[in-house]
Amino acid sequence: FSAPLNLMDDATEEGEGNPLIADSGESSFASLEEYKAAFPQFYYEKPAKTTVRSFFASPFLKGKAYLRRVKANFSRHFLIQLVSAYMGVKGSLATYLSVGLLPYFKNYMGVSGSRYQAYGTVANTPWSLKGFVGVLSDTMPIAGYYKRYYIAIAAGLSTVSFALVSALSLDDSMASFAASLFFFCYLGVVVVDLLCEAQYAQVMNRRPWTGSDIITWVWGSHTLGSIVASSIAGPMSDNGHIREMFWICVPLAAQVLVPTLLGYLPEPKLIREPCTFQAHKFKDNSILFSLAIFLGMCSLGLAIANLFATNLELLVTCGVLSALMCTFVFLALPRTLAMCNCYLFASQALYIQITGATDYFYTANRDCVADGPHFDYVYFVTWSTIAQNIFSFAGVLLFQNYMSKWSFRSAFWVTTVLRAVAGVFDIIIANRWNEKIGIPDHYMFMIGYNMVYQVCSMMDFIPAAVLTAKLCPDGVQSTVYALLAGFQSFGQNIARSVGLYMIEFFAIHTVVPCDFGNLGHLILASHIALPLLTVPLTFLLIPNALMTDDLLAEGQAGHSTKRSRKASARSDPDSNSNNDNDDHYHHHQHYRQHHHHHHHHYDRHHQQQQQQQQIQQ
């Protein structure tokens, strides 16, 4: 999220834009119940007696009411903008990129698995630049707009890059240039996603009675685009039309220019200083913005190292950059936020990415692996992506029904263990044990990676998303969220970079003569042993709080207590000189007394917060 800070300051509506609420009348409601009472036509009411006809008609009637509701609250033009961004760009383009890089570098360019993984790291670097993009759009409007023209510029760069990838006949000596083109392809996806996400988040915050309606619209569009793209990418890759596949991406990347430049994004226009650097915003949030810029520099440095450094040099670079980033985080952010941020980074960085070995093993031909799985791209890309979407949703349902009220610590360590256990299925296939017990590779991979792993991975992702959202303080939610998300993406790039060294260390060779003899040991170390190291970190870095608790309120109470105690100590020249050493102990003692005296007030405040969270959910 990167909504401009204090966007409405010094801003007025342009007048030619579209209203955020088209025809719902009131612009503010105290609760969801009040909104339902005012507009009952926007909700489906179950009949008192359920018949066969009403049972089968209810999904369509619910859908009709939902469409009326979102159109009334968000306007037709804004919904078109979101479909363009999330079905056309993030759903389709991101899928073409994620599944298309493998056949492009493996089959078309003929590079090794390690090089493919390095180029994939370069291509995915824009996800780590979210914070930097947020700072740029927050502080430097273009022609009076914080988002419109940044989306247009990014879409233009992405369109040109896709056209070059499709038109140019590049060989393996130009693989680094191709990776750079894919970097700009991904940059268009990231900028469109980030800034549209920021805009609908603003609208959601102003209209909490809409609940998750706009999220359903966004992710429904995303899922549809992803399924359609994967259905096309698999058959085209198998038939050798790899470059031609990216021609499809050119109009998809360009189409978002139309609603954006037509003003379908409901963004106010700056009248005063429409193209001036907003120095006051940078000054007010200099630490956060500096951290975002430093993260962007580290991400770009890591991408360059992936192109030119040896695997050992890359490993050292990862260690140095990780240490620098964690140090900067503890210096720049409040302690609780810094500790949680470092945990989320470690959880991503320690799950070592080894796609350069596993993807090549699963799709290797008989010349490379005589008794391998030999998956074609229709199965490995198309059917697998569809199954992954389905079982990721199943993971959401399981988490919501059984784990949503757990503590953060329990949710993190349990889901970490579950995701590590899911790696056993890859070991079984790598060692060919499934063939010995009569289970075909297609079934084992579908059960293991596409089903069990996707469920566990989504259950592991949700508490991280909840923690990230709850750690964002008032006034700078968007910038902090973009920082946290970018820091986690940086952890994934660290994991990809370390994976190159791991592949070399375990002597995996992905080109003829191939050698995947140690693949099982590589998976054991990368997907099971190292990720489990984050389990003890859960109890050191994650607050002992329920996922329904308000972490900011508790943190602020403790911080204010500590601050008042320090002020008292400074005012008393005869205070104990050991106060600094005992600060941690007295902080907890004082906080418990403070909490006891204000227990009744906190209960009422907490109930109000839970009520507000339920309305927003």
Coordinates of C-alpha atoms in Angstrom, one line a residue:
F1 CA 0.0 0.0 0.0
S2 CA 1.3 3.4 -0.9
A3 CA -1.6 5.9 -0.4
P4 CA -0.1 9.5 -0.4
L5 CA 0.2 10.8 3.1
N6 CA -2.3 13.6 3.9
L7 CA -3.5 13.4 0.3
M8 CA -6.5 15.7 0.8
D9 CA -4.3 18.5 2.1
D10 CA -3.7 21.1 -0.6
A11 CA -5.9 19.1 -3.0
T12 CA -9.3 19.5 -4.5
E13 CA -11.4 17.3 -6.8
E14 CA -10.7 17.9 -10.4
G15 CA -14.5 17.9 -11.2
E16 CA -14.4 15.7 -14.2
G17 CA -13.7 12.5 -12.2
N18 CA -16.2 10.0 -11.1
P19 CA -17.9 10.0 -7.6
L20 CA -16.7 7.3 -5.3
I21 CA -20.3 6.6 -4.3
A22 CA -22.5 6.6 -7.3
D23 CA -26.0 6.4 -6.0
S24 CA -26.1 5.2 -2.4
G25 CA -27.1 8.5 -1.0
E26 CA -25.4 8.9 2.4
S27 CA -21.6 9.0 2.5
S28 CA -21.2 7.8 6.1
F29 CA -22.8 5.1 8.2
A30 CA -22.1 4.2 11.8
S31 CA -22.3 0.4 11.2
L32 CA -22.9 -2.2 8.6
E33 CA -26.4 -2.8 10.1
E34 CA -27.3 0.9 9.6
Y35 CA -26.2 0.6 6.0
K36 CA -28.2 -2.5 5.4
A37 CA -31.2 -0.9 6.9
A38 CA -30.8 2.1 4.5
F39 CA -30.2 0.0 1.4
P40 CA -31.8 -3.4 1.8
Q41 CA -31.9 -3.8 -2.0
F42 CA -28.1 -4.3 -1.9
Y43 CA -28.3 -7.5 0.2
Y44 CA -29.9 -10.9 -0.4
E45 CA -32.2 -12.0 2.4
K46 CA -32.8 -15.8 2.7
P47 CA -36.5 -16.8 2.5
A48 CA -38.1 -18.0 5.6
K49 CA -38.7 -21.4 4.0
T50 CA -36.0 -22.9 1.7
T51 CA -37.2 -24.6 -1.4
V52 CA -35.3 -26.4 -4.1
R53 CA -35.8 -23.4 -6.4
S54 CA -34.7 -20.8 -3.8
F55 CA -31.6 -23.0 -3.0
F56 CA -30.3 -23.0 -6.5
A57 CA -31.4 -19.4 -7.2
S58 CA -29.6 -18.0 -4.1
P59 CA -26.1 -17.8 -5.5
F60 CA -27.3 -15.8 -8.5
L61 CA -29.5 -13.5 -6.4
K62 CA -26.5 -12.9 -4.0
G63 CA -24.3 -12.2 -7.0
K64 CA -26.9 -9.7 -8.4
A65 CA -27.2 -7.9 -5.1
Y66 CA -23.4 -7.8 -4.8
L67 CA -23.0 -6.2 -8.2
R68 CA -25.6 -3.6 -7.3
R69 CA -23.8 -2.9 -4.0
V70 CA -20.2 -2.5 -5.5
K71 CA -21.5 -0.3 -8.3
A72 CA -23.3 1.9 -5.8
N73 CA -20.3 2.2 -3.5
F74 CA -17.4 2.4 -5.9
S75 CA -18.8 3.6 -9.2
R76 CA -18.7 1.8 -12.6
H77 CA -15.6 3.6 -13.8
F78 CA -13.5 2.7 -10.7
L79 CA -14.6 -1.0 -11.1
I80 CA -13.5 -0.9 -14.7
Q81 CA -10.1 0.5 -13.6
L82 CA -9.7 -2.4 -11.1
V83 CA -10.6 -5.1 -13.6
S84 CA -8.1 -3.6 -16.0
A85 CA -5.4 -3.6 -13.3
Y86 CA -6.1 -6.9 -11.7
M87 CA -7.4 -9.1 -14.4
G88 CA -5.5 -7.6 -17.3
V89 CA -2.2 -6.7 -15.5
K90 CA -1.6 -8.5 -12.2
G91 CA -3.7 -11.6 -13.0
S92 CA -2.7 -12.1 -16.6
L93 CA 0.7 -10.4 -17.0
A94 CA 2.1 -11.6 -13.7
T95 CA 1.1 -15.2 -14.5
Y96 CA 2.6 -15.0 -18.0
L97 CA 5.8 -13.8 -16.4
S98 CA 5.9 -16.3 -13.5
V99 CA 5.3 -19.3 -15.7
G100 CA 6.9 -18.0 -18.9
L101 CA 10.4 -17.4 -17.6
L102 CA 11.1 -21.1 -17.2
P103 CA 10.4 -22.1 -20.9
Y104 CA 12.0 -18.9 -22.1
F105 CA 15.3 -19.3 -20.4
K106 CA 15.4 -23.2 -20.3
N107 CA 14.0 -24.1 -23.7
Y108 CA 14.5 -21.0 -25.9
M109 CA 17.8 -19.7 -24.5
G110 CA 19.2 -23.0 -23.2
V111 CA 20.7 -21.6 -20.0
S112 CA 21.5 -23.7 -16.9
G113 CA 19.2 -24.0 -13.9
S114 CA 21.4 -21.7 -11.8
R115 CA 21.4 -19.0 -14.4
Y116 CA 17.7 -19.2 -14.8
Q117 CA 17.2 -18.7 -11.1
A118 CA 19.6 -15.8 -11.1
Y119 CA 17.8 -14.1 -14.0
G120 CA 14.5 -14.8 -12.2
T121 CA 15.8 -12.9 -9.1
V122 CA 16.7 -9.9 -11.4
A123 CA 13.2 -10.0 -13.0
N124 CA 11.4 -10.2 -9.6
T125 CA 13.4 -7.3 -8.0
P126 CA 10.6 -4.7 -8.6
W127 CA 8.6 -6.4 -5.8
S128 CA 11.3 -5.3 -3.4
L129 CA 11.0 -1.7 -4.7
K130 CA 7.5 -1.2 -3.4
G131 CA 8.6 1.1 -0.6
F132 CA 10.8 3.2 -3.0
V133 CA 8.0 3.5 -5.5
G134 CA 5.7 4.5 -2.7
V135 CA 8.1 7.3 -1.6
L136 CA 8.5 8.6 -5.1
S137 CA 4.7 8.7 -5.8
D138 CA 4.0 10.2 -2.3
T139 CA 6.5 13.1 -2.6
M140 CA 6.7 13.9 -6.4
P141 CA 3.3 14.4 -8.1
I142 CA 3.2 14.6 -11.9
A143 CA 0.8 17.2 -13.4
G144 CA -1.1 17.3 -10.1
Y145 CA -1.5 13.5 -9.6
Y146 CA 0.3 11.2 -7.3
K147 CA -0.8 8.0 -9.1
R148 CA -2.2 8.5 -12.6
Y149 CA 1.0 9.3 -14.5
Y150 CA 3.2 6.9 -12.6
I151 CA 0.8 4.1 -13.6
A152 CA 0.9 5.4 -17.2
I153 CA 4.7 5.6 -17.3
A154 CA 5.1 2.1 -15.8
A155 CA 2.6 0.7 -18.2
G156 CA 4.4 2.3 -21.1
L157 CA 7.8 0.8 -20.0
S158 CA 6.2 -2.6 -19.5
T159 CA 4.5 -2.5 -23.0
V160 CA 7.8 -1.6 -24.7
S161 CA 9.7 -4.3 -22.8
F162 CA 7.2 -7.0 -23.7
A163 CA 7.4 -6.0 -27.3
L164 CA 11.2 -6.2 -27.3
V165 CA 11.2 -9.6 -25.6
S166 CA 8.8 -10.8 -28.3
A167 CA 10.5 -9.2 -31.3
L168 CA 14.2 -9.7 -30.5
S169 CA 15.8 -13.0 -31.3
L170 CA 18.3 -13.3 -28.4
D171 CA 20.7 -16.1 -27.6
D172 CA 22.2 -17.2 -24.3
S173 CA 24.9 -14.5 -24.6
M174 CA 22.2 -11.9 -24.3
A175 CA 20.4 -13.5 -21.3
S176 CA 21.4 -10.7 -18.9
F177 CA 19.8 -8.2 -21.3
A178 CA 16.6 -10.4 -21.5
A179 CA 16.5 -10.5 -17.7
S180 CA 16.7 -6.7 -17.6
L181 CA 13.8 -6.5 -20.0
F182 CA 11.8 -8.8 -17.7
F183 CA 12.7 -6.5 -14.9
F184 CA 10.8 -3.6 -16.6
C185 CA 8.0 -6.0 -17.5
Y186 CA 7.6 -6.8 -13.8
L187 CA 8.0 -3.1 -12.8
G188 CA 4.8 -2.3 -14.7
V189 CA 2.9 -5.0 -12.8
V190 CA 4.3 -3.8 -9.4
V191 CA 3.5 -0.1 -9.9
V192 CA 0.0 -0.7 -11.2
D193 CA -0.7 -3.1 -8.4
L194 CA 0.7 -0.9 -5.7
L195 CA -1.0 2.4 -6.7
C196 CA -4.4 0.9 -7.5
E197 CA -4.1 -1.1 -4.2
A198 CA -3.5 2.2 -2.4
Q199 CA -6.5 3.9 -4.0
Y200 CA -9.0 1.1 -3.2
A201 CA -7.6 0.9 0.3
Q202 CA -8.3 4.6 0.8
V203 CA -11.9 4.1 -0.4
M204 CA -12.3 1.0 1.9
N205 CA -11.1 3.0 4.9
R206 CA -13.6 5.8 4.2
R207 CA -16.5 3.3 3.7
P208 CA -15.9 0.5 6.2
W209 CA -19.5 -0.7 5.9
T210 CA -18.6 -2.1 2.4
G211 CA -16.5 -4.8 4.3
S212 CA -14.5 -7.0 1.9
D213 CA -16.7 -6.2 -1.2
I214 CA -13.9 -4.5 -3.1
I215 CA -11.3 -7.2 -2.1
T216 CA -13.7 -9.8 -3.6
W217 CA -13.9 -7.8 -6.8
V218 CA -10.1 -7.4 -7.0
W219 CA -9.1 -11.0 -6.2
G220 CA -11.9 -12.4 -8.4
S221 CA -10.5 -10.4 -11.3
H222 CA -7.0 -11.5 -10.4
T223 CA -7.9 -15.2 -10.2
L224 CA -9.8 -15.1 -13.5
G225 CA -6.9 -13.5 -15.3
S226 CA -4.4 -16.0 -13.8
I227 CA -6.5 -19.0 -14.9
V228 CA -6.9 -17.7 -18.4
A229 CA -3.2 -16.8 -18.8
S230 CA -2.0 -20.2 -17.5
S231 CA -4.4 -22.0 -19.8
I232 CA -2.8 -20.3 -22.8
A233 CA 0.8 -20.3 -21.6
G234 CA 1.1 -24.1 -21.1
P235 CA 0.0 -25.2 -24.6
M236 CA 2.0 -22.4 -26.3
S237 CA 5.2 -23.4 -24.4
D238 CA 4.8 -27.1 -25.3
N239 CA 4.3 -26.2 -29.0
G240 CA 7.4 -24.0 -29.0
H241 CA 5.7 -20.7 -29.3
I242 CA 7.6 -19.2 -26.4
R243 CA 8.4 -15.7 -27.8
E244 CA 5.0 -15.5 -29.5
M245 CA 3.4 -16.0 -26.1
F246 CA 4.8 -12.7 -24.9
W247 CA 3.2 -10.9 -27.9
I248 CA -0.1 -11.5 -26.0
C249 CA 1.3 -9.5 -23.2
V250 CA 1.8 -6.3 -25.2
P251 CA -1.9 -5.3 -25.5
L252 CA -2.5 -6.5 -22.0
A253 CA 0.2 -4.2 -20.7
A254 CA -1.0 -1.3 -22.8
Q255 CA -4.8 -1.6 -22.0
V256 CA -4.5 -0.2 -18.5
L257 CA -3.4 3.2 -20.1
V258 CA -7.0 3.7 -21.3
P259 CA -9.0 3.8 -18.1
T260 CA -6.1 5.5 -16.2
L261 CA -5.7 8.4 -18.6
L262 CA -9.5 8.7 -18.8
G263 CA -9.5 9.4 -15.1
Y264 CA -11.2 6.3 -14.0
L265 CA -9.0 6.2 -10.9
P266 CA -10.8 8.4 -8.4
E267 CA -7.8 10.5 -7.4
P268 CA -8.0 14.2 -6.4
K269 CA -5.8 16.7 -8.3
L270 CA -3.4 19.0 -6.7
I271 CA -4.2 22.6 -7.6
R272 CA -1.2 24.3 -5.9
E273 CA 2.3 23.1 -6.8
P274 CA 1.1 20.2 -9.0
C275 CA 4.6 19.2 -10.0
T276 CA 6.6 20.2 -7.0
F277 CA 8.6 17.9 -4.7
Q278 CA 6.6 17.6 -1.5
A279 CA 9.4 18.4 0.9
H280 CA 7.2 18.6 4.0
K281 CA 6.1 15.0 3.5
F282 CA 9.7 13.8 3.3
K283 CA 10.7 15.8 6.3
D284 CA 7.7 14.6 8.4
N285 CA 8.6 10.9 7.6
S286 CA 12.3 11.2 6.8
I287 CA 13.2 8.0 8.7
L288 CA 10.6 5.8 7.0
F289 CA 11.4 7.3 3.6
S290 CA 15.1 6.9 4.1
L291 CA 14.6 3.3 5.0
A292 CA 12.5 2.7 1.9
I293 CA 15.2 4.3 -0.3
F294 CA 18.0 2.2 1.4
L295 CA 15.9 -1.0 0.8
G296 CA 15.6 -0.1 -2.8
M297 CA 19.3 0.5 -3.2
C298 CA 20.0 -2.9 -1.5
S299 CA 17.5 -4.6 -3.8
L300 CA 19.1 -3.2 -6.9
G301 CA 22.6 -4.0 -5.6
L302 CA 21.5 -7.7 -5.1
A303 CA 20.1 -7.8 -8.6
I304 CA 23.4 -6.6 -10.1
A305 CA 25.3 -9.1 -8.0
N306 CA 23.1 -11.9 -9.4
L307 CA 24.2 -10.9 -12.9
F308 CA 28.0 -10.6 -12.3
A309 CA 29.1 -12.1 -9.0
T310 CA 30.2 -15.7 -8.4
N311 CA 28.0 -17.8 -6.2
L312 CA 30.4 -17.5 -3.2
E313 CA 30.6 -13.7 -3.7
L314 CA 26.8 -13.6 -4.0
L315 CA 26.5 -15.5 -0.7
V316 CA 28.7 -13.0 1.1
T317 CA 26.7 -10.1 -0.5
C318 CA 23.5 -11.6 0.9
G319 CA 25.0 -11.8 4.4
V320 CA 26.2 -8.2 4.3
L321 CA 23.0 -6.8 2.9
S322 CA 20.9 -8.7 5.3
A323 CA 22.9 -7.5 8.3
L324 CA 22.8 -3.9 7.1
M325 CA 19.1 -4.0 6.5
C326 CA 18.3 -5.5 9.9
T327 CA 20.5 -3.0 11.6
F328 CA 18.9 -0.1 9.8
V329 CA 15.5 -1.5 10.7
F330 CA 16.3 -1.6 14.4
L331 CA 17.7 1.9 14.3
A332 CA 14.8 3.4 12.3
L333 CA 11.7 1.7 13.6
P334 CA 10.0 1.1 17.0
R335 CA 11.3 -2.0 18.7
T336 CA 8.2 -4.1 18.3
L337 CA 7.8 -3.2 14.6
A338 CA 11.5 -3.8 14.0
M339 CA 11.5 -7.2 15.7
C340 CA 8.4 -8.4 13.7
N341 CA 9.8 -7.0 10.5
C342 CA 13.1 -8.9 11.0
Y343 CA 11.1 -12.1 11.8
L344 CA 9.1 -11.8 8.6
F345 CA 12.3 -11.2 6.6
A346 CA 14.0 -14.2 8.2
S347 CA 11.0 -16.5 7.5
Q348 CA 11.3 -15.6 3.8
A349 CA 15.1 -15.6 3.6
L350 CA 15.5 -19.0 5.3
Y351 CA 13.1 -20.8 3.0
I352 CA 15.8 -21.2 0.3
Q353 CA 14.5 -21.0 -3.2
I354 CA 15.9 -23.7 -5.5
T355 CA 13.6 -23.5 -8.5
G356 CA 16.7 -23.7 -10.7
A357 CA 17.1 -27.3 -9.6
T358 CA 13.5 -28.4 -9.0
D359 CA 11.8 -26.9 -12.0
Y360 CA 14.5 -28.3 -14.3
F361 CA 14.2 -31.7 -12.7
Y362 CA 10.4 -31.8 -13.1
T363 CA 10.5 -30.7 -16.8
A364 CA 13.7 -32.5 -17.8
N365 CA 13.6 -34.6 -21.0
R366 CA 14.9 -38.2 -21.2
D367 CA 18.3 -37.2 -22.4
C368 CA 18.8 -35.3 -19.1
V369 CA 16.9 -37.6 -16.6
A370 CA 16.1 -41.0 -18.0
D371 CA 13.6 -41.9 -15.3
G372 CA 12.4 -38.5 -14.3
P373 CA 8.9 -37.1 -14.1
H374 CA 9.1 -35.5 -17.6
F375 CA 6.3 -33.1 -17.0
D376 CA 5.1 -31.1 -20.0
Y377 CA 4.1 -27.4 -19.6
V378 CA 0.4 -28.1 -20.0
Y379 CA 0.6 -30.1 -16.7
F380 CA 3.3 -28.2 -15.0
V381 CA 2.0 -24.7 -15.8
T382 CA -1.7 -24.9 -16.7
W383 CA -3.2 -27.6 -14.6
S384 CA -0.9 -26.9 -11.7
T385 CA -1.8 -23.2 -11.6
I386 CA -5.5 -23.9 -11.6
A387 CA -5.1 -26.4 -8.8
Q388 CA -2.9 -24.0 -6.8
N389 CA -5.6 -21.3 -7.0
I390 CA -8.2 -23.8 -5.7
F391 CA -6.2 -25.1 -2.8
S392 CA -4.8 -21.8 -1.8
F393 CA -8.5 -20.8 -1.3
A394 CA -8.9 -24.0 0.7
G395 CA -6.0 -22.8 2.9
V396 CA -7.8 -19.5 3.6
L397 CA -11.0 -21.4 4.7
L398 CA -9.0 -23.7 7.0
F399 CA -7.1 -20.9 8.6
Q400 CA -10.3 -18.8 9.1
N401 CA -12.2 -21.6 10.6
Y402 CA -9.6 -23.1 12.9
M403 CA -6.7 -20.7 13.5
S404 CA -8.0 -17.2 13.1
K405 CA -8.2 -16.7 16.9
W406 CA -4.8 -18.2 17.8
S407 CA -1.9 -16.2 19.1
F408 CA 0.6 -14.9 16.6
R409 CA 3.3 -17.2 18.0
S410 CA 1.3 -20.3 17.7
A411 CA 0.1 -19.5 14.2
F412 CA 3.6 -18.8 13.0
W413 CA 5.4 -21.8 14.4
V414 CA 2.6 -24.3 13.5
T415 CA 2.3 -23.1 9.9
T416 CA 6.1 -23.1 9.6
V417 CA 6.2 -26.7 10.6
L418 CA 3.4 -27.6 8.3
R419 CA 5.0 -26.0 5.3
A420 CA 8.3 -27.8 6.1
V421 CA 6.5 -31.1 6.3
A422 CA 5.0 -30.5 2.9
G423 CA 8.5 -30.5 1.5
V424 CA 8.7 -34.2 2.1
F425 CA 6.6 -34.8 -1.0
D426 CA 9.3 -33.3 -3.2
I427 CA 11.9 -35.5 -1.5
I428 CA 9.8 -38.6 -2.3
I429 CA 9.6 -37.6 -6.0
A430 CA 13.3 -36.7 -6.2
N431 CA 14.4 -40.0 -4.8
R432 CA 11.8 -41.8 -6.9
W433 CA 10.3 -43.5 -3.9
N434 CA 6.8 -42.9 -5.2
E435 CA 7.5 -45.1 -8.2
K436 CA 8.5 -48.0 -5.9
I437 CA 5.1 -47.8 -4.1
G438 CA 3.2 -47.5 -7.4
I439 CA 2.2 -43.8 -7.2
P440 CA 2.8 -41.9 -10.6
D441 CA 4.7 -38.7 -10.5
H442 CA 1.7 -36.7 -11.8
Y443 CA -0.4 -37.8 -8.8
M444 CA 2.3 -37.3 -6.2
F445 CA 3.2 -33.8 -7.5
M446 CA -0.5 -32.9 -7.6
I447 CA -1.1 -34.1 -4.1
G448 CA 2.2 -32.8 -2.6
Y449 CA 3.0 -29.4 -4.2
N450 CA -0.3 -28.4 -5.8
M451 CA -2.5 -29.4 -2.9
V452 CA -0.8 -29.9 0.5
Y453 CA 2.0 -27.3 0.0
Q454 CA -0.4 -24.7 -1.3
V455 CA -2.8 -25.1 1.6
C456 CA 0.1 -24.9 4.1
S457 CA 1.8 -22.0 2.3
M458 CA -1.4 -20.0 2.4
M459 CA -2.0 -20.8 6.1
D460 CA 1.6 -19.6 6.7
F461 CA 1.0 -16.4 4.6
I462 CA -2.2 -15.2 6.4
P463 CA -0.7 -14.6 9.9
A464 CA 2.2 -12.6 8.2
A465 CA -0.4 -10.5 6.3
V466 CA -2.4 -9.9 9.5
L467 CA 0.7 -9.0 11.5
T468 CA 1.9 -6.6 8.8
A469 CA -1.5 -4.8 8.7
K470 CA -1.7 -4.6 12.5
L471 CA 1.8 -3.1 12.8
C472 CA 1.0 0.0 10.6
P473 CA 0.6 3.1 12.8
D474 CA -1.9 5.8 12.1
G475 CA -1.0 8.4 9.6
V476 CA 1.7 6.4 7.8
Q477 CA -0.1 3.1 7.3
S478 CA 0.5 3.1 3.6
T479 CA 4.2 3.8 3.7
V480 CA 4.9 1.3 6.5
Y481 CA 2.8 -1.4 4.7
A482 CA 4.8 -0.9 1.5
L483 CA 8.0 -1.1 3.5
L484 CA 7.1 -4.3 5.3
A485 CA 5.9 -5.9 2.0
G486 CA 9.0 -4.8 0.2
F487 CA 11.2 -6.1 3.0
Q488 CA 9.6 -9.5 2.8
S489 CA 10.1 -9.5 -1.0
F490 CA 13.7 -8.7 -0.4
G491 CA 13.9 -11.7 1.9
Q492 CA 12.6 -13.9 -1.0
N493 CA 15.3 -12.5 -3.3
I494 CA 17.9 -13.3 -0.6
A495 CA 16.5 -16.8 -0.6
R496 CA 16.8 -17.1 -4.4
S497 CA 20.4 -15.8 -4.3
V498 CA 21.5 -18.1 -1.5
G499 CA 19.8 -20.9 -3.5
L500 CA 22.4 -20.5 -6.2
Y501 CA 25.2 -21.4 -3.8
M502 CA 23.2 -24.3 -2.4
I503 CA 22.7 -25.7 -5.9
E504 CA 26.4 -25.5 -6.5
F505 CA 27.3 -26.9 -3.1
F506 CA 25.1 -30.0 -3.6
A507 CA 26.6 -30.5 -7.1
I508 CA 23.4 -30.3 -9.0
H509 CA 23.9 -30.1 -12.8
T510 CA 20.9 -29.2 -14.9
V511 CA 22.4 -29.5 -18.4
V512 CA 23.5 -32.7 -20.1
P513 CA 25.2 -34.6 -18.6
C514 CA 22.7 -33.9 -15.8
D515 CA 23.1 -34.9 -12.2
F516 CA 20.2 -34.6 -9.7
G517 CA 21.6 -37.3 -7.3
N518 CA 21.7 -34.9 -4.4
L519 CA 18.4 -33.2 -5.1
G520 CA 16.7 -34.9 -2.1
H521 CA 19.4 -33.6 0.3
L522 CA 19.2 -30.2 -1.3
I523 CA 15.4 -30.1 -0.7
L524 CA 15.9 -31.4 2.9
A525 CA 18.3 -28.6 3.7
S526 CA 16.5 -25.8 1.9
H527 CA 12.8 -26.5 2.4
I528 CA 12.8 -28.3 5.8
A529 CA 16.0 -27.8 7.9
L530 CA 16.7 -24.1 7.4
P531 CA 13.0 -22.9 7.5
L532 CA 12.6 -24.7 10.9
L533 CA 15.2 -22.4 12.3
T534 CA 12.5 -19.7 12.4
V535 CA 10.5 -21.6 15.0
P536 CA 12.7 -20.4 18.0
L537 CA 12.8 -17.0 16.4
T538 CA 9.0 -16.9 16.8
F539 CA 9.3 -16.8 20.6
L540 CA 12.1 -14.2 20.5
L541 CA 10.7 -11.7 17.9
I542 CA 7.0 -12.1 17.7
P543 CA 4.8 -10.5 20.4
N544 CA 2.8 -12.9 22.7
A545 CA -0.6 -11.6 21.5
L546 CA -3.7 -12.9 19.9
M547 CA -4.3 -12.1 16.3
T548 CA -7.5 -10.3 17.4
D549 CA -5.5 -8.0 19.7
D550 CA -4.6 -4.4 19.0
L551 CA -0.8 -4.4 18.9
L552 CA -0.4 -0.7 18.4
A553 CA -2.5 0.2 21.4
E554 CA -0.5 -2.1 23.7
G555 CA 2.8 -1.0 22.3
Q556 CA 1.9 2.7 22.7
A557 CA 0.8 2.1 26.3
G558 CA 4.1 0.5 27.2
H559 CA 6.0 3.2 25.3
S560 CA 4.2 6.0 27.0
T561 CA 4.9 4.4 30.4
K562 CA 8.6 4.0 29.7
R563 CA 8.8 7.5 28.4
S564 CA 7.1 9.0 31.5
R565 CA 9.4 7.0 33.7
K566 CA 12.5 8.3 31.9
A567 CA 11.2 11.9 32.2
S568 CA 10.7 11.4 35.9
A569 CA 14.2 10.0 36.3
R570 CA 15.7 13.0 34.4
S571 CA 13.8 15.4 36.7
D572 CA 15.2 13.8 39.9
P573 CA 19.0 14.2 40.1
D574 CA 19.1 11.8 43.1
S575 CA 17.6 8.9 41.1
N576 CA 19.3 5.6 41.1
S577 CA 22.2 5.4 38.6
N578 CA 21.3 1.9 37.8
N579 CA 17.9 2.9 36.3
D580 CA 19.1 2.4 32.8
N581 CA 20.2 -1.2 33.5
D582 CA 16.9 -1.9 35.2
D583 CA 14.8 -0.2 32.6
H584 CA 13.4 -3.3 31.0
Y585 CA 12.3 -4.7 34.4
H586 CA 10.7 -1.5 35.6
H587 CA 9.0 -1.0 32.3
H588 CA 7.0 -4.2 32.7
Q589 CA 6.3 -3.6 36.4
H590 CA 5.0 -0.1 35.7
Y591 CA 3.0 -1.2 32.7
R592 CA 1.2 -3.9 34.7
Q593 CA 0.3 -1.3 37.3
H594 CA -0.9 1.1 34.6
H595 CA -2.9 -1.7 33.0
H596 CA -4.5 -2.6 36.4
H597 CA -5.7 0.9 37.1
H598 CA -7.2 1.4 33.7
H599 CA -8.6 -2.1 33.2
H600 CA -12.2 -1.1 32.9
H601 CA -11.4 1.7 30.4
Y602 CA -9.3 -0.7 28.3
D603 CA -12.1 -3.3 28.2
R604 CA -14.6 -0.8 26.8
H605 CA -12.0 0.6 24.3
H606 CA -11.0 -3.0 23.3
Q607 CA -14.7 -3.9 22.6
Q608 CA -15.1 -0.8 20.4
Q609 CA -12.0 -1.7 18.5
Q610 CA -13.1 -5.3 17.9
Q611 CA -16.5 -4.0 16.8
Q612 CA -14.8 -1.7 14.3
Q613 CA -12.6 -4.5 13.0
Q614 CA -15.6 -6.8 12.5
I615 CA -17.3 -4.1 10.4
Q616 CA -14.1 -3.6 8.3
Q617 CA -13.7 -7.4 7.8

